[in-house]
Amino acid sequence: MESASNRTGNRIYFLDNLRAFIVLLVIAFHVSITYMAHAPQWWYVVDTQNSSLFTLFVMATDVYIMPIMFFIAGYFAVPVLQRKGTIVFLKDKFFRIVLPWIGGVLFLAPVITYMIWYSRSSTPPEYFLYVKTMFFTPVIFNHAHYWFLGELSYFFLGVAILYTMNPAIFERKAIAQAPSGYFFPLFGFIMAVSFFIPSLFFLPDTWFNKLYIISLQPSRFGAYIGYFVLGIYAWKNLWFTDGGYMPRLGRWFSAAIILLIVFLVYRVTFADTTPLLLKVGNAALHSYFCLAAVFAFIAFFHRYVDSSAYLWRRLSANSYTMYYIHQLIVISATYMALKIQLPVFFKYLLVAGSCMVLCFLLSEYVIGKLKRLPPASSGNKQTI
């Protein structure tokens, strides 16, 4: 979760702001699952008030939110590695990414998953007994939303190893290189293949948890690698810098809207069918809709949200912490709202808005202040 600068030393604010927006969208997305028609049975809190519109929102948003996060992480990774060096880079990632990932999985994921029982039963299992006898079993164990930190850890480690072995492959071009006419169609095809092959063995939303340190969706994992690498490629070729490639908003936005409609119609129409050709169609639409949405968001934020305004700066500075804590806030808010009878869309807006505001306030004014406190021993030092 670093920030980047362009060739002239100016901050690329629109990428910082896009990342902050995606974290807010992740919060809205996770609240939406509670109000889906036919929400997944494994979801933490499910409300009896629901709507098919939330199902469509979840279907669409789930395609592109994490690829955007991995793309931005890849774009920022190499300049930070070059500036800090391999040892400092890995040390920094260990304390900022790896330890929070492990801590989240061991101490917070059990709390989040416990809400499946707590929100549905008047006599849920006693919490510590549940942790001891249930959570760490293969059927139940999961990383919650901390899987993202786990995959980032592996990607950053891979980049550091490759950089140590051959720094030349990460050298930035002296002159900006625009992508060729076949670059994006080819990238979309590769991502479609990476989605299709696992779909022959796993359902698209299946989670694969093994050895406690691996938590991923096989059908999505190839795309996450692909967009992380694409972010590195974009940085190497000076995309989004002065004179570098910048996606055209009209072109990418139009493609994203058309593919969104086709993708949703396809998913709704063929939701319960599994013929091979339908899997091919689903993989292709998923891949190209994701690609169009990612670059439509980049183009939109470059044109309209390339701002260093105070609120965007604070949202960007708090985006990591907000992501880290948000599920605890979401499950609490959606659970407390279960018995509140309001029109479902108003209820959703109330809960989602409250979660966003509360996550920001806790990050900015509670956790942020705790981070800035001096070590406990510093106040006891004497000046001689």
mmCIF file of C-alpha atoms in Angstrom:
data_model
loop_
_atom_site.group_PDB
_atom_site.id
_atom_site.type_symbol
_atom_site.label_atom_id
_atom_site.label_comp_id
_atom_site.label_asym_id
_atom_site.label_seq_id
_atom_site.Cartn_x
_atom_site.Cartn_y
_atom_site.Cartn_z
ATOM 1 C CA MET A 1 0.000 0.000 0.000
ATOM 2 C CA GLU A 2 2.531 2.526 -1.209
ATOM 3 C CA SER A 3 2.170 5.624 -3.402
ATOM 4 C CA ALA A 4 3.951 6.394 -6.662
ATOM 5 C CA SER A 5 5.256 9.452 -8.478
ATOM 6 C CA ASN A 6 5.558 10.182 -12.176
ATOM 7 C CA ARG A 7 8.709 11.088 -14.054
ATOM 8 C CA THR A 8 8.542 14.728 -13.022
ATOM 9 C CA GLY A 9 8.229 13.848 -9.347
ATOM 10 C CA ASN A 10 4.533 14.687 -9.120
ATOM 11 C CA ARG A 11 2.311 12.387 -7.093
ATOM 12 C CA ILE A 12 -0.070 10.237 -9.131
ATOM 13 C CA TYR A 13 -3.021 11.243 -6.998
ATOM 14 C CA PHE A 14 -5.684 9.558 -9.079
ATOM 15 C CA LEU A 15 -4.276 6.072 -8.333
ATOM 16 C CA ASP A 16 -4.154 6.845 -4.609
ATOM 17 C CA ASN A 17 -7.737 8.082 -4.808
ATOM 18 C CA LEU A 18 -8.893 5.104 -6.871
ATOM 19 C CA ARG A 19 -7.479 2.713 -4.279
ATOM 20 C CA ALA A 20 -9.277 4.604 -1.503
ATOM 21 C CA PHE A 21 -12.521 4.493 -3.484
ATOM 22 C CA ILE A 22 -12.184 0.742 -4.086
ATOM 23 C CA VAL A 23 -11.825 0.174 -0.334
ATOM 24 C CA LEU A 24 -15.097 2.064 0.164
ATOM 25 C CA LEU A 25 -16.614 -0.040 -2.606
ATOM 26 C CA VAL A 26 -15.410 -3.217 -0.871
ATOM 27 C CA ILE A 27 -17.321 -2.111 2.232
ATOM 28 C CA ALA A 28 -20.454 -1.459 0.153
ATOM 29 C CA PHE A 29 -19.959 -4.810 -1.570
ATOM 30 C CA HIS A 30 -19.725 -6.796 1.659
ATOM 31 C CA VAL A 31 -22.785 -5.062 3.105
ATOM 32 C CA SER A 32 -24.664 -5.886 -0.121
ATOM 33 C CA ILE A 33 -24.118 -9.626 0.322
ATOM 34 C CA THR A 34 -26.259 -9.468 3.469
ATOM 35 C CA TYR A 35 -29.201 -8.183 1.410
ATOM 36 C CA MET A 36 -28.808 -10.387 -1.676
ATOM 37 C CA ALA A 37 -31.693 -12.511 -2.846
ATOM 38 C CA HIS A 38 -30.496 -16.055 -2.094
ATOM 39 C CA ALA A 39 -27.369 -14.894 -0.294
ATOM 40 C CA PRO A 40 -24.647 -17.540 0.161
ATOM 41 C CA GLN A 41 -25.362 -19.707 3.196
ATOM 42 C CA TRP A 42 -21.781 -19.282 4.383
ATOM 43 C CA TRP A 43 -22.079 -15.494 4.541
ATOM 44 C CA TYR A 44 -21.691 -14.128 8.049
ATOM 45 C CA VAL A 45 -24.982 -12.244 8.434
ATOM 46 C CA VAL A 46 -27.991 -12.776 6.135
ATOM 47 C CA ASP A 47 -31.054 -10.527 6.390
ATOM 48 C CA THR A 48 -34.590 -11.692 5.542
ATOM 49 C CA GLN A 49 -35.062 -8.383 3.743
ATOM 50 C CA ASN A 50 -33.399 -8.680 0.364
ATOM 51 C CA SER A 51 -33.522 -7.749 -3.299
ATOM 52 C CA SER A 52 -32.294 -9.194 -6.589
ATOM 53 C CA LEU A 53 -30.716 -5.803 -7.349
ATOM 54 C CA PHE A 54 -28.151 -6.463 -4.621
ATOM 55 C CA THR A 55 -27.461 -9.831 -6.242
ATOM 56 C CA LEU A 56 -26.725 -8.104 -9.552
ATOM 57 C CA PHE A 57 -24.548 -5.511 -7.799
ATOM 58 C CA VAL A 58 -22.524 -8.253 -6.088
ATOM 59 C CA MET A 59 -22.168 -10.236 -9.336
ATOM 60 C CA ALA A 60 -20.795 -7.217 -11.185
ATOM 61 C CA THR A 61 -18.636 -5.672 -8.477
ATOM 62 C CA ASP A 62 -17.008 -8.990 -7.581
ATOM 63 C CA VAL A 63 -15.464 -9.129 -11.059
ATOM 64 C CA TYR A 64 -13.213 -6.066 -10.917
ATOM 65 C CA ILE A 65 -12.676 -4.741 -7.386
ATOM 66 C CA MET A 66 -9.745 -6.977 -6.446
ATOM 67 C CA PRO A 67 -8.041 -6.884 -9.882
ATOM 68 C CA ILE A 68 -7.926 -3.089 -9.479
ATOM 69 C CA MET A 69 -6.314 -3.491 -6.057
ATOM 70 C CA PHE A 70 -3.700 -5.918 -7.394
ATOM 71 C CA PHE A 71 -2.998 -3.705 -10.417
ATOM 72 C CA ILE A 72 -2.309 -0.687 -8.212
ATOM 73 C CA ALA A 73 -0.171 -2.785 -5.844
ATOM 74 C CA GLY A 74 1.889 -3.993 -8.812
ATOM 75 C CA TYR A 75 2.276 -0.470 -10.213
ATOM 76 C CA PHE A 76 3.693 0.784 -6.924
ATOM 77 C CA ALA A 77 5.805 -2.286 -6.024
ATOM 78 C CA VAL A 78 8.965 -1.904 -8.104
ATOM 79 C CA PRO A 79 9.738 1.794 -7.468
ATOM 80 C CA VAL A 80 9.476 1.130 -3.733
ATOM 81 C CA LEU A 81 11.724 -1.934 -4.078
ATOM 82 C CA GLN A 82 14.310 0.047 -6.030
ATOM 83 C CA ARG A 83 14.244 2.909 -3.561
ATOM 84 C CA LYS A 84 14.509 0.796 -0.400
ATOM 85 C CA GLY A 85 16.527 -2.183 -1.605
ATOM 86 C CA THR A 86 15.537 -5.842 -1.286
ATOM 87 C CA ILE A 87 16.276 -6.345 2.429
ATOM 88 C CA VAL A 88 14.507 -3.210 3.638
ATOM 89 C CA PHE A 89 11.638 -3.841 1.200
ATOM 90 C CA LEU A 90 11.051 -7.368 2.526
ATOM 91 C CA LYS A 91 11.437 -6.236 6.122
ATOM 92 C CA ASP A 92 8.889 -3.480 5.552
ATOM 93 C CA LYS A 93 6.437 -5.872 3.892
ATOM 94 C CA PHE A 94 6.900 -8.386 6.689
ATOM 95 C CA PHE A 95 5.779 -5.886 9.314
ATOM 96 C CA ARG A 96 3.147 -4.114 7.188
ATOM 97 C CA ILE A 97 1.630 -7.068 5.312
ATOM 98 C CA VAL A 98 2.741 -10.495 6.584
ATOM 99 C CA LEU A 99 2.301 -9.967 10.336
ATOM 100 C CA PRO A 100 -1.111 -8.260 9.931
ATOM 101 C CA TRP A 101 -2.154 -11.131 7.634
ATOM 102 C CA ILE A 102 -1.145 -13.785 10.189
ATOM 103 C CA GLY A 103 -2.681 -11.829 13.061
ATOM 104 C CA GLY A 104 -5.916 -11.312 11.134
ATOM 105 C CA VAL A 105 -6.221 -15.001 10.264
ATOM 106 C CA LEU A 106 -5.440 -16.245 13.784
ATOM 107 C CA PHE A 107 -7.365 -13.729 15.876
ATOM 108 C CA LEU A 108 -9.938 -11.865 13.765
ATOM 109 C CA ALA A 109 -11.061 -14.352 11.107
ATOM 110 C CA PRO A 110 -12.445 -16.667 13.851
ATOM 111 C CA VAL A 111 -14.503 -13.766 15.242
ATOM 112 C CA ILE A 112 -15.842 -12.880 11.803
ATOM 113 C CA THR A 113 -16.693 -16.490 10.901
ATOM 114 C CA TYR A 114 -18.359 -17.063 14.294
ATOM 115 C CA MET A 115 -21.123 -14.686 13.177
ATOM 116 C CA ILE A 116 -22.480 -17.445 10.908
ATOM 117 C CA TRP A 117 -23.674 -19.231 14.055
ATOM 118 C CA TYR A 118 -24.179 -16.229 16.314
ATOM 119 C CA SER A 119 -26.484 -14.414 13.866
ATOM 120 C CA ARG A 120 -28.632 -17.448 13.073
ATOM 121 C CA SER A 121 -29.042 -19.325 16.350
ATOM 122 C CA SER A 122 -30.439 -18.437 19.742
ATOM 123 C CA THR A 123 -27.964 -20.924 21.224
ATOM 124 C CA PRO A 124 -24.701 -20.525 19.281
ATOM 125 C CA PRO A 125 -21.702 -22.588 20.391
ATOM 126 C CA GLU A 126 -19.533 -21.097 23.105
ATOM 127 C CA TYR A 127 -16.908 -18.984 21.337
ATOM 128 C CA PHE A 128 -13.694 -20.498 22.687
ATOM 129 C CA LEU A 129 -15.046 -24.012 22.221
ATOM 130 C CA TYR A 130 -15.917 -23.101 18.628
ATOM 131 C CA VAL A 131 -12.359 -21.822 18.019
ATOM 132 C CA LYS A 132 -10.830 -24.912 19.597
ATOM 133 C CA THR A 133 -12.991 -27.573 17.936
ATOM 134 C CA MET A 134 -14.485 -26.004 14.792
ATOM 135 C CA PHE A 135 -12.718 -23.042 13.221
ATOM 136 C CA PHE A 136 -9.419 -24.734 12.380
ATOM 137 C CA THR A 137 -11.077 -27.754 10.760
ATOM 138 C CA PRO A 138 -10.717 -28.027 6.945
ATOM 139 C CA VAL A 139 -14.421 -27.413 6.310
ATOM 140 C CA ILE A 140 -14.653 -24.137 8.251
ATOM 141 C CA PHE A 141 -11.159 -22.636 8.288
ATOM 142 C CA ASN A 142 -10.767 -19.524 6.150
ATOM 143 C CA HIS A 143 -8.766 -16.295 6.028
ATOM 144 C CA ALA A 144 -11.818 -14.011 5.857
ATOM 145 C CA HIS A 145 -10.854 -10.910 3.838
ATOM 146 C CA TYR A 146 -7.233 -11.198 4.976
ATOM 147 C CA TRP A 147 -6.609 -13.568 2.041
ATOM 148 C CA PHE A 148 -5.743 -10.412 0.081
ATOM 149 C CA LEU A 149 -2.779 -9.732 2.360
ATOM 150 C CA GLY A 150 -1.645 -13.336 2.020
ATOM 151 C CA GLU A 151 -1.606 -13.208 -1.769
ATOM 152 C CA LEU A 152 0.102 -9.806 -1.710
ATOM 153 C CA SER A 153 2.780 -11.299 0.550
ATOM 154 C CA TYR A 154 3.554 -14.022 -1.977
ATOM 155 C CA PHE A 155 3.516 -11.577 -4.909
ATOM 156 C CA PHE A 156 5.870 -9.134 -3.173
ATOM 157 C CA LEU A 157 8.198 -11.989 -2.249
ATOM 158 C CA GLY A 158 8.223 -13.178 -5.854
ATOM 159 C CA VAL A 159 9.046 -9.691 -7.135
ATOM 160 C CA ALA A 160 11.866 -9.314 -4.596
ATOM 161 C CA ILE A 161 13.388 -12.675 -5.591
ATOM 162 C CA LEU A 162 13.229 -11.864 -9.309
ATOM 163 C CA TYR A 163 14.680 -8.412 -8.698
ATOM 164 C CA THR A 164 17.588 -9.909 -6.761
ATOM 165 C CA MET A 165 18.254 -12.460 -9.505
ATOM 166 C CA ASN A 166 17.945 -10.051 -12.451
ATOM 167 C CA PRO A 167 17.350 -6.339 -11.713
ATOM 168 C CA ALA A 168 17.500 -5.527 -15.425
ATOM 169 C CA ILE A 169 14.031 -6.966 -16.090
ATOM 170 C CA PHE A 170 12.588 -4.231 -13.864
ATOM 171 C CA GLU A 171 14.416 -1.300 -15.452
ATOM 172 C CA ARG A 172 12.037 1.478 -16.445
ATOM 173 C CA LYS A 173 11.947 2.533 -20.075
ATOM 174 C CA ALA A 174 13.600 5.832 -20.988
ATOM 175 C CA ILE A 175 10.770 6.641 -23.400
ATOM 176 C CA ALA A 176 7.104 5.943 -22.756
ATOM 177 C CA GLN A 177 5.782 2.899 -24.602
ATOM 178 C CA ALA A 178 2.087 2.733 -25.541
ATOM 179 C CA PRO A 179 0.447 -0.705 -25.803
ATOM 180 C CA SER A 180 0.000 -2.102 -29.311
ATOM 181 C CA GLY A 181 -3.410 -2.692 -30.852
ATOM 182 C CA TYR A 182 -3.411 -6.373 -29.931
ATOM 183 C CA PHE A 183 -2.062 -5.957 -26.384
ATOM 184 C CA PHE A 184 -5.374 -5.676 -24.512
ATOM 185 C CA PRO A 185 -7.251 -8.306 -26.572
ATOM 186 C CA LEU A 186 -4.366 -10.707 -25.939
ATOM 187 C CA PHE A 187 -4.236 -9.901 -22.229
ATOM 188 C CA GLY A 188 -8.000 -10.430 -21.964
ATOM 189 C CA PHE A 189 -7.655 -13.794 -23.735
ATOM 190 C CA ILE A 190 -4.922 -14.930 -21.329
ATOM 191 C CA MET A 191 -7.051 -13.919 -18.354
ATOM 192 C CA ALA A 192 -10.035 -15.778 -19.835
ATOM 193 C CA VAL A 193 -7.945 -18.939 -20.142
ATOM 194 C CA SER A 194 -6.741 -18.529 -16.532
ATOM 195 C CA PHE A 195 -10.409 -18.369 -15.472
ATOM 196 C CA PHE A 196 -11.661 -21.164 -17.737
ATOM 197 C CA ILE A 197 -9.172 -23.934 -16.871
ATOM 198 C CA PRO A 198 -9.851 -23.878 -13.083
ATOM 199 C CA SER A 199 -13.613 -23.693 -13.807
ATOM 200 C CA LEU A 200 -13.348 -27.219 -15.241
ATOM 201 C CA PHE A 201 -12.526 -28.445 -11.733
ATOM 202 C CA PHE A 202 -13.982 -25.805 -9.379
ATOM 203 C CA LEU A 203 -17.105 -23.679 -9.294
ATOM 204 C CA PRO A 204 -16.242 -20.006 -10.031
ATOM 205 C CA ASP A 205 -16.743 -18.866 -6.422
ATOM 206 C CA THR A 206 -15.137 -21.868 -4.703
ATOM 207 C CA TRP A 207 -12.479 -21.159 -2.087
ATOM 208 C CA PHE A 208 -9.391 -23.375 -1.816
ATOM 209 C CA ASN A 209 -7.814 -23.495 1.643
ATOM 210 C CA LYS A 210 -4.802 -25.738 2.234
ATOM 211 C CA LEU A 211 -1.977 -25.956 4.755
ATOM 212 C CA TYR A 212 -3.461 -22.956 6.616
ATOM 213 C CA ILE A 213 -1.247 -20.545 4.626
ATOM 214 C CA ILE A 214 -3.059 -20.822 1.279
ATOM 215 C CA SER A 215 -6.469 -19.262 0.739
ATOM 216 C CA LEU A 216 -7.548 -18.444 -2.794
ATOM 217 C CA GLN A 217 -10.247 -18.799 -5.427
ATOM 218 C CA PRO A 218 -8.742 -20.972 -8.190
ATOM 219 C CA SER A 219 -10.785 -19.316 -10.949
ATOM 220 C CA ARG A 220 -9.649 -15.820 -9.882
ATOM 221 C CA PHE A 221 -6.041 -16.458 -8.872
ATOM 222 C CA GLY A 222 -4.651 -16.249 -12.412
ATOM 223 C CA ALA A 223 -6.318 -12.866 -12.893
ATOM 224 C CA TYR A 224 -4.841 -11.541 -9.647
ATOM 225 C CA ILE A 225 -1.364 -12.547 -10.784
ATOM 226 C CA GLY A 226 -2.066 -11.119 -14.227
ATOM 227 C CA TYR A 227 -3.217 -7.706 -13.001
ATOM 228 C CA PHE A 228 -0.364 -7.466 -10.505
ATOM 229 C CA VAL A 229 2.109 -8.149 -13.335
ATOM 230 C CA LEU A 230 0.199 -5.742 -15.607
ATOM 231 C CA GLY A 231 0.666 -3.048 -12.960
ATOM 232 C CA ILE A 232 4.422 -3.653 -13.033
ATOM 233 C CA TYR A 233 4.384 -3.580 -16.844
ATOM 234 C CA ALA A 234 2.446 -0.304 -16.815
ATOM 235 C CA TRP A 235 4.990 1.286 -14.476
ATOM 236 C CA LYS A 236 7.921 0.024 -16.566
ATOM 237 C CA ASN A 237 6.441 1.520 -19.725
ATOM 238 C CA LEU A 238 5.632 4.881 -18.125
ATOM 239 C CA TRP A 239 1.860 4.552 -18.382
ATOM 240 C CA PHE A 240 -0.083 7.363 -16.680
ATOM 241 C CA THR A 241 2.940 9.699 -16.732
ATOM 242 C CA ASP A 242 3.566 12.822 -18.804
ATOM 243 C CA GLY A 243 3.546 11.616 -22.406
ATOM 244 C CA GLY A 244 2.740 8.043 -21.405
ATOM 245 C CA TYR A 245 -0.285 5.907 -22.221
ATOM 246 C CA MET A 246 -3.563 7.061 -20.678
ATOM 247 C CA PRO A 247 -6.784 5.112 -21.349
ATOM 248 C CA ARG A 248 -9.541 7.063 -23.096
ATOM 249 C CA LEU A 249 -12.576 7.396 -20.873
ATOM 250 C CA GLY A 250 -15.234 7.286 -23.598
ATOM 251 C CA ARG A 251 -13.877 4.141 -25.211
ATOM 252 C CA TRP A 252 -13.309 2.143 -22.010
ATOM 253 C CA PHE A 253 -16.480 3.362 -20.287
ATOM 254 C CA SER A 254 -18.650 2.406 -23.274
ATOM 255 C CA ALA A 255 -17.036 -1.036 -23.447
ATOM 256 C CA ALA A 256 -17.499 -1.535 -19.690
ATOM 257 C CA ILE A 257 -21.223 -0.671 -19.803
ATOM 258 C CA ILE A 258 -21.921 -2.930 -22.783
ATOM 259 C CA LEU A 259 -19.964 -5.836 -21.316
ATOM 260 C CA LEU A 260 -21.583 -5.310 -17.906
ATOM 261 C CA ILE A 261 -25.064 -5.728 -19.399
ATOM 262 C CA VAL A 262 -24.084 -8.755 -21.489
ATOM 263 C CA PHE A 263 -22.233 -10.352 -18.558
ATOM 264 C CA LEU A 264 -25.176 -9.975 -16.149
ATOM 265 C CA VAL A 265 -27.719 -11.246 -18.690
ATOM 266 C CA TYR A 266 -25.459 -14.224 -19.399
ATOM 267 C CA ARG A 267 -24.934 -15.031 -15.720
ATOM 268 C CA VAL A 268 -28.643 -14.781 -14.884
ATOM 269 C CA THR A 269 -29.734 -16.755 -17.951
ATOM 270 C CA PHE A 270 -27.211 -19.582 -17.611
ATOM 271 C CA ALA A 271 -26.683 -19.572 -13.841
ATOM 272 C CA ASP A 272 -27.534 -23.259 -13.343
ATOM 273 C CA THR A 273 -26.012 -24.740 -16.479
ATOM 274 C CA THR A 274 -22.555 -26.249 -16.882
ATOM 275 C CA PRO A 275 -21.978 -27.233 -20.568
ATOM 276 C CA LEU A 276 -18.448 -26.634 -21.740
ATOM 277 C CA LEU A 277 -19.330 -23.919 -24.245
ATOM 278 C CA LEU A 278 -21.219 -21.968 -21.576
ATOM 279 C CA LYS A 279 -18.138 -22.111 -19.353
ATOM 280 C CA VAL A 280 -16.117 -20.698 -22.254
ATOM 281 C CA GLY A 281 -18.608 -17.849 -22.662
ATOM 282 C CA ASN A 282 -18.627 -17.086 -18.955
ATOM 283 C CA ALA A 283 -14.823 -17.013 -18.816
ATOM 284 C CA ALA A 284 -14.586 -14.701 -21.835
ATOM 285 C CA LEU A 285 -17.239 -12.275 -20.589
ATOM 286 C CA HIS A 286 -15.784 -12.256 -17.069
ATOM 287 C CA SER A 287 -12.312 -11.504 -18.414
ATOM 288 C CA TYR A 288 -13.166 -8.764 -20.888
ATOM 289 C CA PHE A 289 -15.713 -7.073 -18.612
ATOM 290 C CA CYS A 290 -13.069 -7.008 -15.870
ATOM 291 C CA LEU A 291 -10.494 -5.492 -18.231
ATOM 292 C CA ALA A 292 -12.892 -2.818 -19.464
ATOM 293 C CA ALA A 293 -14.032 -1.951 -15.937
ATOM 294 C CA VAL A 294 -10.467 -1.666 -14.584
ATOM 295 C CA PHE A 295 -9.375 0.791 -17.268
ATOM 296 C CA ALA A 296 -12.680 2.663 -17.240
ATOM 297 C CA PHE A 297 -12.139 3.374 -13.534
ATOM 298 C CA ILE A 298 -8.525 4.399 -14.159
ATOM 299 C CA ALA A 299 -9.582 6.747 -16.966
ATOM 300 C CA PHE A 300 -12.441 8.214 -14.916
ATOM 301 C CA PHE A 301 -10.297 8.900 -11.865
ATOM 302 C CA HIS A 302 -7.527 10.396 -13.989
ATOM 303 C CA ARG A 303 -9.967 12.831 -15.593
ATOM 304 C CA TYR A 304 -12.160 13.739 -12.633
ATOM 305 C CA VAL A 305 -10.472 12.674 -9.374
ATOM 306 C CA ASP A 306 -6.787 13.528 -9.848
ATOM 307 C CA SER A 307 -6.998 15.616 -6.704
ATOM 308 C CA SER A 308 -4.967 16.256 -3.593
ATOM 309 C CA ALA A 309 -8.008 17.527 -1.690
ATOM 310 C CA TYR A 310 -7.884 16.971 2.056
ATOM 311 C CA LEU A 311 -10.615 14.294 2.218
ATOM 312 C CA TRP A 312 -9.070 12.230 -0.562
ATOM 313 C CA ARG A 313 -5.656 12.462 1.096
ATOM 314 C CA ARG A 314 -7.080 11.251 4.393
ATOM 315 C CA LEU A 315 -9.070 8.460 2.759
ATOM 316 C CA SER A 316 -5.956 7.335 0.908
ATOM 317 C CA ALA A 317 -3.828 7.453 4.065
ATOM 318 C CA ASN A 318 -6.414 5.358 5.925
ATOM 319 C CA SER A 319 -7.371 2.933 3.138
ATOM 320 C CA TYR A 320 -5.217 0.048 4.403
ATOM 321 C CA THR A 321 -6.470 0.261 7.974
ATOM 322 C CA MET A 322 -10.065 0.684 6.777
ATOM 323 C CA TYR A 323 -9.769 -2.469 4.698
ATOM 324 C CA TYR A 324 -8.227 -4.335 7.614
ATOM 325 C CA ILE A 325 -10.978 -3.548 10.132
ATOM 326 C CA HIS A 326 -14.026 -3.215 7.888
ATOM 327 C CA GLN A 327 -15.457 -6.737 8.200
ATOM 328 C CA LEU A 328 -15.659 -6.403 11.972
ATOM 329 C CA ILE A 329 -17.697 -3.227 11.499
ATOM 330 C CA VAL A 330 -19.821 -4.703 8.698
ATOM 331 C CA ILE A 331 -20.852 -7.849 10.585
ATOM 332 C CA SER A 332 -21.663 -5.804 13.692
ATOM 333 C CA ALA A 333 -23.746 -3.246 11.803
ATOM 334 C CA THR A 334 -25.634 -5.750 9.662
ATOM 335 C CA TYR A 335 -26.372 -7.890 12.725
ATOM 336 C CA MET A 336 -27.719 -4.947 14.732
ATOM 337 C CA ALA A 337 -29.899 -3.965 11.755
ATOM 338 C CA LEU A 338 -31.536 -7.395 11.413
ATOM 339 C CA LYS A 339 -34.587 -6.468 13.476
ATOM 340 C CA ILE A 340 -34.939 -2.953 12.110
ATOM 341 C CA GLN A 341 -37.877 -2.792 9.699
ATOM 342 C CA LEU A 342 -37.189 -0.243 6.988
ATOM 343 C CA PRO A 343 -37.437 -0.364 3.197
ATOM 344 C CA VAL A 344 -34.524 -2.580 2.184
ATOM 345 C CA PHE A 345 -32.751 0.021 0.019
ATOM 346 C CA PHE A 346 -32.967 2.688 2.701
ATOM 347 C CA LYS A 347 -31.764 0.153 5.255
ATOM 348 C CA TYR A 348 -28.833 -0.764 3.039
ATOM 349 C CA LEU A 349 -27.825 2.864 2.514
ATOM 350 C CA LEU A 350 -28.035 3.500 6.252
ATOM 351 C CA VAL A 351 -25.910 0.461 7.128
ATOM 352 C CA ALA A 352 -23.349 0.859 4.325
ATOM 353 C CA GLY A 353 -22.943 4.587 4.933
ATOM 354 C CA SER A 354 -22.554 4.051 8.675
ATOM 355 C CA CYS A 355 -19.907 1.368 8.093
ATOM 356 C CA MET A 356 -17.872 3.610 5.799
ATOM 357 C CA VAL A 357 -17.999 6.561 8.181
ATOM 358 C CA LEU A 358 -17.218 4.445 11.230
ATOM 359 C CA CYS A 359 -14.294 2.675 9.534
ATOM 360 C CA PHE A 360 -12.803 6.033 8.566
ATOM 361 C CA LEU A 361 -13.311 7.586 12.004
ATOM 362 C CA LEU A 362 -11.814 4.604 13.823
ATOM 363 C CA SER A 363 -8.839 4.528 11.473
ATOM 364 C CA GLU A 364 -8.208 8.283 11.490
ATOM 365 C CA TYR A 365 -8.906 9.230 15.098
ATOM 366 C CA VAL A 366 -8.381 6.041 17.125
ATOM 367 C CA ILE A 367 -6.002 3.627 15.397
ATOM 368 C CA GLY A 368 -4.107 6.460 13.700
ATOM 369 C CA LYS A 369 -3.504 8.229 16.998
ATOM 370 C CA LEU A 370 -2.402 4.982 18.668
ATOM 371 C CA LYS A 371 0.134 4.429 15.889
ATOM 372 C CA ARG A 372 1.595 7.872 16.489
ATOM 373 C CA LEU A 373 2.047 7.394 20.235
ATOM 374 C CA PRO A 374 5.719 7.319 21.301
ATOM 375 C CA PRO A 375 7.112 4.108 22.848
ATOM 376 C CA ALA A 376 6.147 3.665 26.479
ATOM 377 C CA SER A 377 9.772 3.842 27.574
ATOM 378 C CA SER A 378 10.451 7.196 25.920
ATOM 379 C CA GLY A 379 8.768 9.151 28.684
ATOM 380 C CA ASN A 380 11.090 7.652 31.299
ATOM 381 C CA LYS A 381 14.345 8.795 29.730
ATOM 382 C CA GLN A 382 16.416 11.285 31.701
ATOM 383 C CA THR A 383 18.579 13.979 30.200
ATOM 384 C CA ILE A 384 22.027 14.030 31.773
#
